[in-house]
PDB file of C-alpha atoms in Angstrom:
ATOM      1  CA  UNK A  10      14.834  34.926  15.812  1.00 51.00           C
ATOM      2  CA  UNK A  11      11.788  32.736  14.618  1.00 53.00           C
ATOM      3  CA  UNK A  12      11.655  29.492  13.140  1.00 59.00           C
ATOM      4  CA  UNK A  13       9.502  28.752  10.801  1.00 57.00           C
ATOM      5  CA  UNK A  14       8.352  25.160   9.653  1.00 57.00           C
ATOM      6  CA  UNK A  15       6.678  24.534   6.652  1.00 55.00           C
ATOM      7  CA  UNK A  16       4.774  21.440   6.667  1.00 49.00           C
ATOM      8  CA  UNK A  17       3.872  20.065   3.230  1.00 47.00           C
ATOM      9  CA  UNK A  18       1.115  17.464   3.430  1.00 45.00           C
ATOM     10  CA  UNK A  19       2.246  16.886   7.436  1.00 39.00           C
ATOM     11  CA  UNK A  20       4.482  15.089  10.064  1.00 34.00           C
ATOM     12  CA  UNK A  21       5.788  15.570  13.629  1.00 35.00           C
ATOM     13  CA  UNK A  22       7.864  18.621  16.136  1.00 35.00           C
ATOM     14  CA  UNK A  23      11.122  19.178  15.923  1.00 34.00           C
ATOM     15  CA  UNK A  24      14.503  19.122  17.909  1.00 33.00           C
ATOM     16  CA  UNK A  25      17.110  21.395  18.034  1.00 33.00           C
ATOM     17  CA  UNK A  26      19.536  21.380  20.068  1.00 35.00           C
ATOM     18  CA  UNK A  27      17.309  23.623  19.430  1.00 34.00           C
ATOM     19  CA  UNK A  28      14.300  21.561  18.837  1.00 37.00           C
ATOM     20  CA  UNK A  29      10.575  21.220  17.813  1.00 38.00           C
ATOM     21  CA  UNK A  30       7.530  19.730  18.856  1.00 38.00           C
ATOM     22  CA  UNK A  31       4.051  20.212  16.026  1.00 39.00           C
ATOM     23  CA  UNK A  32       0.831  18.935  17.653  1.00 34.00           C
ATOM     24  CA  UNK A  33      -1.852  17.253  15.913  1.00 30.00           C
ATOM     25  CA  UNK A  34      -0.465  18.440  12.241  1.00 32.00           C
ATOM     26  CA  UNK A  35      -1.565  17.840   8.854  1.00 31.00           C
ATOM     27  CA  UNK A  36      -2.001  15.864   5.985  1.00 31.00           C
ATOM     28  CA  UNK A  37      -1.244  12.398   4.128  1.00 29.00           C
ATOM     29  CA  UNK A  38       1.314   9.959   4.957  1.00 32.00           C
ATOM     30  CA  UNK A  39       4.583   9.441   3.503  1.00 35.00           C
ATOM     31  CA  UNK A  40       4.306   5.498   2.454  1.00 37.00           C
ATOM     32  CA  UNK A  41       1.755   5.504  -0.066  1.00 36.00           C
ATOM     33  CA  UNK A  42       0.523   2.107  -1.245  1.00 35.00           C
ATOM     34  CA  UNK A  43       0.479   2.875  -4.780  1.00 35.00           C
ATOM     35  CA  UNK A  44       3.825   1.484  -6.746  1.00 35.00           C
ATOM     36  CA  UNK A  45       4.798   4.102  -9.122  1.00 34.00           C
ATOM     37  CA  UNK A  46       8.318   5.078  -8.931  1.00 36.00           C
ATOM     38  CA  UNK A  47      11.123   7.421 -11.382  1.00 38.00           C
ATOM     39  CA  UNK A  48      13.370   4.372 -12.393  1.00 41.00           C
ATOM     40  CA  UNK A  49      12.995   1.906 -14.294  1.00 42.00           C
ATOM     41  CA  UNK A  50      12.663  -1.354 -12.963  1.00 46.00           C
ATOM     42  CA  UNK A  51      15.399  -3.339 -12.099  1.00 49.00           C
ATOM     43  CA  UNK A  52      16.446  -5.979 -14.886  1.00 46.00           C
ATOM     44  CA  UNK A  53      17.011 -10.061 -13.569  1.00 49.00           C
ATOM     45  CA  UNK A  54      20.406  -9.678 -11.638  1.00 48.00           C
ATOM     46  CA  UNK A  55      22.903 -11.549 -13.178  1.00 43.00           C
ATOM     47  CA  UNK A  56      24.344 -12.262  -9.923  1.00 47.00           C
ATOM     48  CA  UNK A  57      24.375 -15.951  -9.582  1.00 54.00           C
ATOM     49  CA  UNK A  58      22.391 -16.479  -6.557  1.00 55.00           C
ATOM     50  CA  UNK A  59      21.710 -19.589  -3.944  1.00 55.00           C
ATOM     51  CA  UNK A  60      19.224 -22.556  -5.583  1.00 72.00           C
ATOM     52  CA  UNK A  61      17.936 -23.109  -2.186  1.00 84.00           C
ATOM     53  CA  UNK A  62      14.569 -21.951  -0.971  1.00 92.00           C
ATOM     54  CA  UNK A  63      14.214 -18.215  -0.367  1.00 96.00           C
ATOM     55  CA  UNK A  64      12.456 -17.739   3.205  1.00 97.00           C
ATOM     56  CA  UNK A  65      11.499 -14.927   5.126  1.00 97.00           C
ATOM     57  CA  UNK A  66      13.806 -15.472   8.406  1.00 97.00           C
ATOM     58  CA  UNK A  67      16.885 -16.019   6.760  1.00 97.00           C
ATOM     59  CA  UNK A  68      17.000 -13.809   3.269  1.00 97.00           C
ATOM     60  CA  UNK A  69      13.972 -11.486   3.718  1.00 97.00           C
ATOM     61  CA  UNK A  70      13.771 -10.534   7.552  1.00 97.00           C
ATOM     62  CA  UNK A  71      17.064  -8.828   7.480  1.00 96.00           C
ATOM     63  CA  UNK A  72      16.288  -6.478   4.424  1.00 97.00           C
ATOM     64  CA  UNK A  73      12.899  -5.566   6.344  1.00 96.00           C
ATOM     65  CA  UNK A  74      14.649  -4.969   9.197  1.00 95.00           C
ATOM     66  CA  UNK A  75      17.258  -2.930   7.423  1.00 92.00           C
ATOM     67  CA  UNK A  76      15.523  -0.737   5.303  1.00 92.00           C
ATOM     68  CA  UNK A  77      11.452  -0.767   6.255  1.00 93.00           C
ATOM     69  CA  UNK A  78      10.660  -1.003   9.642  1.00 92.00           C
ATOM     70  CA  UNK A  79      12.299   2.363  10.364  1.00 86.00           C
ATOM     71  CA  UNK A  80       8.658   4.254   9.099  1.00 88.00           C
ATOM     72  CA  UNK A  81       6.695   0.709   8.654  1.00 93.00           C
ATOM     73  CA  UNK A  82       6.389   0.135  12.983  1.00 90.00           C
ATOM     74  CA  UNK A  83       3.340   1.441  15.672  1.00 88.00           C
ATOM     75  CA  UNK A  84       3.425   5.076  16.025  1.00 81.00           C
ATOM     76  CA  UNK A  85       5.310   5.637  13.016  1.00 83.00           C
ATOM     77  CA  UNK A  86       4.403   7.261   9.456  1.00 83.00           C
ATOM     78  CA  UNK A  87       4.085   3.897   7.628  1.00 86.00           C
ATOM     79  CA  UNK A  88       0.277   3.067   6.919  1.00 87.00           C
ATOM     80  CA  UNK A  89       1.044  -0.396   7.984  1.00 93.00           C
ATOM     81  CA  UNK A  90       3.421  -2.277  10.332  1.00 94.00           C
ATOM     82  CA  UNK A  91       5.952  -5.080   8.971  1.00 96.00           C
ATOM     83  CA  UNK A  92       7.520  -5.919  11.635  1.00 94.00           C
ATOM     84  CA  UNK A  93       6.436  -9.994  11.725  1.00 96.00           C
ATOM     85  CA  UNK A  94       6.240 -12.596   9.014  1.00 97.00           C
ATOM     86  CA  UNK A  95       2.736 -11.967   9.287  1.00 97.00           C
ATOM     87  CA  UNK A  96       3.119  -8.245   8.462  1.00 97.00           C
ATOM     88  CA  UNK A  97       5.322  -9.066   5.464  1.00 97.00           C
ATOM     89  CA  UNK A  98       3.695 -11.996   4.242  1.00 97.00           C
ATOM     90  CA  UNK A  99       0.180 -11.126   3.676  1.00 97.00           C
ATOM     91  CA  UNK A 100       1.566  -7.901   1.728  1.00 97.00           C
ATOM     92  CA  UNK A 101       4.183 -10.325  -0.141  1.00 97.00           C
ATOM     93  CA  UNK A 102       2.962  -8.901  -3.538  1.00 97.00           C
ATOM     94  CA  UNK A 103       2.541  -5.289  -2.551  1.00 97.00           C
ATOM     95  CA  UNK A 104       6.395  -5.525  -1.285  1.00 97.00           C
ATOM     96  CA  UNK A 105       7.310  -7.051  -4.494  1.00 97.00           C
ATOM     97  CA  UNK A 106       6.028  -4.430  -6.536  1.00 97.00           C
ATOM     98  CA  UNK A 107       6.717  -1.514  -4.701  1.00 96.00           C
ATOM     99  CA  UNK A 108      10.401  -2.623  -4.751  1.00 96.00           C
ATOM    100  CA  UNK A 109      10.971  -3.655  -7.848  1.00 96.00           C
ATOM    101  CA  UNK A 110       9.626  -0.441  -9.357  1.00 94.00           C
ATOM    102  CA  UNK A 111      12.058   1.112  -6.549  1.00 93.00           C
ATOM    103  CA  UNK A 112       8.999   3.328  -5.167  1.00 92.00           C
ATOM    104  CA  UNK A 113      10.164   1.934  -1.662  1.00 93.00           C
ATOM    105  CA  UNK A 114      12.495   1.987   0.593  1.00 92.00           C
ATOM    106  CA  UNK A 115      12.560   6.261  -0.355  1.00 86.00           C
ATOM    107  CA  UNK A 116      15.952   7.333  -2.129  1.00 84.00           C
ATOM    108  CA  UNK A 117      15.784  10.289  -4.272  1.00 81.00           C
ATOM    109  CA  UNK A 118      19.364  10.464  -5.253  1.00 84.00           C
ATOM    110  CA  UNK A 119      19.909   9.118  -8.618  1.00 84.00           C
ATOM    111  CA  UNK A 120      22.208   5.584  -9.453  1.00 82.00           C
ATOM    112  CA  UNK A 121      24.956   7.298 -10.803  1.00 86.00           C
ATOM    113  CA  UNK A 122      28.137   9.069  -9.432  1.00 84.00           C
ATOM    114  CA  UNK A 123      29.929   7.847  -6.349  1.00 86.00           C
ATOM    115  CA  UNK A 124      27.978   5.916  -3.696  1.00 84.00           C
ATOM    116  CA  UNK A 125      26.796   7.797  -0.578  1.00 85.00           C
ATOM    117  CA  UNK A 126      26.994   6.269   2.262  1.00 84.00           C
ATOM    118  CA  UNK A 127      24.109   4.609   4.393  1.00 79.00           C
ATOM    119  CA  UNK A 128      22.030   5.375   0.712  1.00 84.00           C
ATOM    120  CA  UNK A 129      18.762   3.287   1.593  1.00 83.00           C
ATOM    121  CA  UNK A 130      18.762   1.883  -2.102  1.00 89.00           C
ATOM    122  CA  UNK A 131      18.297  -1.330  -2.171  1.00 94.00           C
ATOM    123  CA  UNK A 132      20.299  -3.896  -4.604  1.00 92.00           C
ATOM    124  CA  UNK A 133      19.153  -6.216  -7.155  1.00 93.00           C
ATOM    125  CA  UNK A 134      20.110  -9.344  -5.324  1.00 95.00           C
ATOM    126  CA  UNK A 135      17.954  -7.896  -2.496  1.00 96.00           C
ATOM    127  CA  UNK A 136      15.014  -6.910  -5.212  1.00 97.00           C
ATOM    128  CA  UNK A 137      15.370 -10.082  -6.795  1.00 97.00           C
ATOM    129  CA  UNK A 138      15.075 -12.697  -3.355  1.00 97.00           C
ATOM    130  CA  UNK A 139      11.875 -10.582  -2.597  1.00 97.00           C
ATOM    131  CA  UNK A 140      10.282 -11.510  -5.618  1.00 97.00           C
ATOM    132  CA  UNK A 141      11.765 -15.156  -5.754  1.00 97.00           C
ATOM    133  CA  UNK A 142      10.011 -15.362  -2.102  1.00 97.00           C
ATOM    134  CA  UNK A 143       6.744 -14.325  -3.155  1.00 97.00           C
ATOM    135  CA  UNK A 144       7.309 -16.801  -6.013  1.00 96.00           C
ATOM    136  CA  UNK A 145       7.583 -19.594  -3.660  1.00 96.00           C
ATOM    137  CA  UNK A 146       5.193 -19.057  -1.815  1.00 96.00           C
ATOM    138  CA  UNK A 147       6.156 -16.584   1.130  1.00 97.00           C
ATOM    139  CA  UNK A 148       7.398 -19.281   2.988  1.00 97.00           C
ATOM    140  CA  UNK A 149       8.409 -18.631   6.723  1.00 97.00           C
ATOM    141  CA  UNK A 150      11.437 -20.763   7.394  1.00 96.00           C
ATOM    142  CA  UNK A 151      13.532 -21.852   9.857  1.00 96.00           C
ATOM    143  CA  UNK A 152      12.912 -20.446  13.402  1.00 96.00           C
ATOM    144  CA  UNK A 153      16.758 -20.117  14.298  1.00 96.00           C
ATOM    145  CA  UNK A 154      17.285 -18.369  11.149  1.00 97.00           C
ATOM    146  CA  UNK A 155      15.307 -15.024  12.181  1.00 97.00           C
ATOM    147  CA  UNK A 156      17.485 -12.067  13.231  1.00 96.00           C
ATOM    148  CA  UNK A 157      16.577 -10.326  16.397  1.00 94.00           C
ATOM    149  CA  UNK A 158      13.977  -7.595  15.497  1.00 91.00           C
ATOM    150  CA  UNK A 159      15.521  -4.402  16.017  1.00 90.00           C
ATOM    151  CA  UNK A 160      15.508  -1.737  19.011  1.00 86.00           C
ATOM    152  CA  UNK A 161      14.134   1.770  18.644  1.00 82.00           C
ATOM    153  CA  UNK A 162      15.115   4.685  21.072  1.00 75.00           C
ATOM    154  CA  UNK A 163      11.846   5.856  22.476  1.00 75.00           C
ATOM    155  CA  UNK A 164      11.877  10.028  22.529  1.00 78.00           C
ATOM    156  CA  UNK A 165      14.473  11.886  21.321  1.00 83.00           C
ATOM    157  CA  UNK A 166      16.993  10.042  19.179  1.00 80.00           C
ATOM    158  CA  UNK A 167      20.236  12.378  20.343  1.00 83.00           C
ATOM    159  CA  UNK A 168      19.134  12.236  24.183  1.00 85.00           C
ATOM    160  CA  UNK A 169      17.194  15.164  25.867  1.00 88.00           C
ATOM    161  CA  UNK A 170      17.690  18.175  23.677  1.00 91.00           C
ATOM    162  CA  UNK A 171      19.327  21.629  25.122  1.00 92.00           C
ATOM    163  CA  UNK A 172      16.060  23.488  23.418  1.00 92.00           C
ATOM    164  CA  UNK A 173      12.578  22.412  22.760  1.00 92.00           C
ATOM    165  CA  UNK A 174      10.531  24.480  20.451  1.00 91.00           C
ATOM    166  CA  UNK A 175       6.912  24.270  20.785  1.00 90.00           C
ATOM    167  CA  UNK A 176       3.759  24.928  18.402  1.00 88.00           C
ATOM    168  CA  UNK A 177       1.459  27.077  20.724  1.00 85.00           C
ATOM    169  CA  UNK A 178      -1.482  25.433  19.983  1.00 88.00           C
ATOM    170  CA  UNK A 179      -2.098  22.333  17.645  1.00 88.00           C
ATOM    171  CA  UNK A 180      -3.568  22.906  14.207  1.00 89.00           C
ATOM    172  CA  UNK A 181      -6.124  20.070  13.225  1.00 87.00           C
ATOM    173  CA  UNK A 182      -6.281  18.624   9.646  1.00 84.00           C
ATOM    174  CA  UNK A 183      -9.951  18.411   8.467  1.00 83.00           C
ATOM    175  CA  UNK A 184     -11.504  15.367   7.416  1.00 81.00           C
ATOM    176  CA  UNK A 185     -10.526  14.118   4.196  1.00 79.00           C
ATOM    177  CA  UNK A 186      -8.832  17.342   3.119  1.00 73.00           C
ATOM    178  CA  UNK A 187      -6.586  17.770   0.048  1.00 79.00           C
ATOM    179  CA  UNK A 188      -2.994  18.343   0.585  1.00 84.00           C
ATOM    180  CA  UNK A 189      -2.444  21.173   2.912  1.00 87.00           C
ATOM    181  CA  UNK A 190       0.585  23.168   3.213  1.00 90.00           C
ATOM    182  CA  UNK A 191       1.107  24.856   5.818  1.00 90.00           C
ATOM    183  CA  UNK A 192       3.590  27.320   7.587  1.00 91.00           C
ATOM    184  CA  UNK A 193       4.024  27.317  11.774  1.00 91.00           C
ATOM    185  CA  UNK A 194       5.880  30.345  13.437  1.00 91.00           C
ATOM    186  CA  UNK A 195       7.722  29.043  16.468  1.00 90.00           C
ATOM    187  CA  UNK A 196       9.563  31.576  18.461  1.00 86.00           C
ATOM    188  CA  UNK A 197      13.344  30.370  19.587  1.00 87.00           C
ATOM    189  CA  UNK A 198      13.713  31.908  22.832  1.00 88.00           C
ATOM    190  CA  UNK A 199      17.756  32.550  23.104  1.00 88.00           C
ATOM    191  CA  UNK A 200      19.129  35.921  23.683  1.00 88.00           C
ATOM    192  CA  UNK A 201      22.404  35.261  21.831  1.00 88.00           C
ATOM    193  CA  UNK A 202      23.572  33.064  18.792  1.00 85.00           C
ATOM    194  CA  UNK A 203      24.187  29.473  19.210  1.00 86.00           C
ATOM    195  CA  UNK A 204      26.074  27.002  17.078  1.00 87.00           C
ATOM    196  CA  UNK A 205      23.424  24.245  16.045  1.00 84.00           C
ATOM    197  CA  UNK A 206      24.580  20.323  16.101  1.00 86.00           C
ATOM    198  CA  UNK A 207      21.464  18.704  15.147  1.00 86.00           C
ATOM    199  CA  UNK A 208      17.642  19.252  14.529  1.00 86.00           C
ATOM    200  CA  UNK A 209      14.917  16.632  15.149  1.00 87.00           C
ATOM    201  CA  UNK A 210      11.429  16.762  14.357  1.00 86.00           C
ATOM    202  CA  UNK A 211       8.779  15.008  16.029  1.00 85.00           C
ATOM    203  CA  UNK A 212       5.356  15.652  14.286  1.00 84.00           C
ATOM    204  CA  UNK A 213       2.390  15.351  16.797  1.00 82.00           C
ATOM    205  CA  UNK A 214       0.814  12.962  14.285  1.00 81.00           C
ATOM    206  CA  UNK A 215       3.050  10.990  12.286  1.00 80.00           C
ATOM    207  CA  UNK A 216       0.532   9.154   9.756  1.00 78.00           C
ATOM    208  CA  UNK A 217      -0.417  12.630   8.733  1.00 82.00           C
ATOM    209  CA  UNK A 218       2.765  14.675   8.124  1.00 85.00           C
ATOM    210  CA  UNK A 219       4.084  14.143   4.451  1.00 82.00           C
ATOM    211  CA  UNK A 220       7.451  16.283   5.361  1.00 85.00           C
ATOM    212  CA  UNK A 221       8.490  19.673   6.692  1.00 88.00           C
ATOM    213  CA  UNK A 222      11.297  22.351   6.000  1.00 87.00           C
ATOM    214  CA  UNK A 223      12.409  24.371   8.679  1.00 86.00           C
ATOM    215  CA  UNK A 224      13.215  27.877   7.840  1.00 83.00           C
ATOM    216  CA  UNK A 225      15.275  30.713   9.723  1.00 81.00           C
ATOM    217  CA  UNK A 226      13.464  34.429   9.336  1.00 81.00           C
ATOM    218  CA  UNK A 227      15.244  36.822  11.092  1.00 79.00           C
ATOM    219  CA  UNK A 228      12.526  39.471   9.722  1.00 82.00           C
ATOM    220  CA  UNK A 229       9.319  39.889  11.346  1.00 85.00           C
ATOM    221  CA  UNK A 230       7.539  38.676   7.728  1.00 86.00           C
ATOM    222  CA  UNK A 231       6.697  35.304   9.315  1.00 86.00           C
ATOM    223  CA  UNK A 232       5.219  36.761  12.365  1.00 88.00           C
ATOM    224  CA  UNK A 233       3.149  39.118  10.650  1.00 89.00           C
ATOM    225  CA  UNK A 234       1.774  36.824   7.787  1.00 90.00           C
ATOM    226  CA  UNK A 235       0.645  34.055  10.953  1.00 90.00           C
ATOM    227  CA  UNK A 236      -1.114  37.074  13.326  1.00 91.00           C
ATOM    228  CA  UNK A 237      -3.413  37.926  10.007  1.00 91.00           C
ATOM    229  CA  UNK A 238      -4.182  34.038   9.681  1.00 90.00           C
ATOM    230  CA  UNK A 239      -6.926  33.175  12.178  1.00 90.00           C
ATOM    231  CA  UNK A 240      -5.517  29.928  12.588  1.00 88.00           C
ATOM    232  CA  UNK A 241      -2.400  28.402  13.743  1.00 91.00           C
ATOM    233  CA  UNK A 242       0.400  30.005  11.164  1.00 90.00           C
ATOM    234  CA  UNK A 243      -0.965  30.506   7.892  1.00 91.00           C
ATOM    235  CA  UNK A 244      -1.153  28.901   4.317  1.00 88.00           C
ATOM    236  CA  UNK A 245       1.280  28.570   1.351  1.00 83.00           C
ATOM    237  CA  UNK A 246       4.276  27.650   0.308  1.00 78.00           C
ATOM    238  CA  UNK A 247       6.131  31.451   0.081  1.00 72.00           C
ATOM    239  CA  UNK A 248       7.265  32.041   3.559  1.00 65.00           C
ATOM    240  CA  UNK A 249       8.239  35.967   2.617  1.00 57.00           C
ATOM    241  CA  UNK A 250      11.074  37.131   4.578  1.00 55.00           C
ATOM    242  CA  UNK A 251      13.142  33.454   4.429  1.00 51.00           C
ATOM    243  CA  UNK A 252      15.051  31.732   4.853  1.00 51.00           C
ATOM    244  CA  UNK A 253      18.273  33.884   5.081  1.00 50.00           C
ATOM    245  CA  UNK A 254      21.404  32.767   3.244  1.00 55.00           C
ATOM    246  CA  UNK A 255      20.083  29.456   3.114  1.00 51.00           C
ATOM    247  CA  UNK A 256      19.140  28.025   6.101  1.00 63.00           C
ATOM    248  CA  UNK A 257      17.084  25.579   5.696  1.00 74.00           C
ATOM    249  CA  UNK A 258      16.282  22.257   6.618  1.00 80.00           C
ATOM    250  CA  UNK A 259      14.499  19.555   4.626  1.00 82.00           C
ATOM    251  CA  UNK A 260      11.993  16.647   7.107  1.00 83.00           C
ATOM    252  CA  UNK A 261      10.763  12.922   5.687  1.00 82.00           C
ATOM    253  CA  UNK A 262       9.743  10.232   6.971  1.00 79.00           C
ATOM    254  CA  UNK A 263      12.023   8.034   8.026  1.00 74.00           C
ATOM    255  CA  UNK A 264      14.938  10.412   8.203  1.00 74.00           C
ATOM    256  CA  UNK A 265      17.024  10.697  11.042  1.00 72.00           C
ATOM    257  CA  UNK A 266      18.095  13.296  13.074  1.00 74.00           C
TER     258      UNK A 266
END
């Protein structure tokens, strides 16, 4: 059986229980900073909110914390941190814009229907205190009122995984290239079927990995195409022989495992 990740534009390796691990990969990152987004932008919230000042460590830290600094920390696929006042502060307009036109936090899934759970959406009371912030000024606020920043696992986010799954050798993005896409044949070395519980990626280079889709070919297609490719795996977005009766699995940042 092969596996056969397709990275679009790049990001990290993967687990499976089962799992894989891309070295230095790709392309652009998944934050952009421009503030173009599907939906319309949110209209004033009727909601009748507090009169009192609006200040980052009692009304605005715990939205960061909630829905940014999952991609938006060091070693991460944010282009930027925003994990202090600091962070947040100095990018007060930037953070207004890009959520009011709901280009960030990422949510594809359209406002309509039943809610899903943990949807990263975020409200228009919580839309509407980030731009009353910037309004006043960005102010900081009191000390006591900050939230404790929130702990990340370091390495694998399910605990050590039964199955790694390796790129053989790292493929390196050239210097201001386009958007590459690009598909990597890793070889899952079991000699019998195995139920799957989870899949993480870890991309080698997070700025650099858009997203990836992880493919099953049980044909030798995928093998083929990469040994006429001189480099690592091979180009375009047709990956032949699968996935088979749908197996697929879809990679961005700031998804979890």
């Amino acid at each position: 059986m092969t596996t056969v990740i397709d990275m679009i534009r790049p990001h990290r390796a993967s687990r499976v229980c089962l799992a894989a691990t891309l070295g230095g990969l790709l392309a652009s990152a998944g934050c952009g900073e421009s503030a173009s987004g599907p939906l319309a932008p949110p209209a004033p919230d009727q909601t009748k909110q507090p009169a009192r000042p609006v200040t980052f460590n009692r009304d605005i830290a715990p939205i960061i914390y909630r829905s940014c600094i999952n991609c938006h920390r060091p070693g991460q696929s944010g282009p930027f941190d925003l994990l202090t006042y600091e962070d947040v502060s100095k990018r007060a307009q930037q953070v207004v814009q890009t959520t009011r036109s709901r280009f960030m936090p990422p949510w594809l899934p359209a406002p309509v229907g039943p809610k899903l759970l943990r949807e990263r959406r975020l409200s228009n009371v919580q839309i509407n205190l980030i731009r009353r912030w910037a309004e006043q000024g960005a102010p900081r606020g009191n000390p006591a009122d900050l939230p404790p920043t929130p702990l990340f696992a370091d390495g694998w986010l399910l605990g050590e995984p039964d199955l790694v799954v390796e790129m053989a050798e790292p493929y390196t993005l050239a210097s201001k290239a386009p958007d590459v896409f690009r598909n990597f044949v890793l070889p899952v070395p079991i000699e019998r079927g195995r139920w799957v519980n989870a899949v993480e990626l870890r991309p080698g280079s997070p700025k650099y990995v858009h997203h990836a889709v992880i493919h099953i070919d049980s044909t030798p297609d995928s093998r083929w195409r990469d040994e006429q490719d001189p480099g690592p795996g091979f180009g375009g977005m047709e990956i032949g022989g699968g996935p088979p009766g749908g197996y697929s699995i879809g990679w961005a940042p700031g998804n979890l495992p």
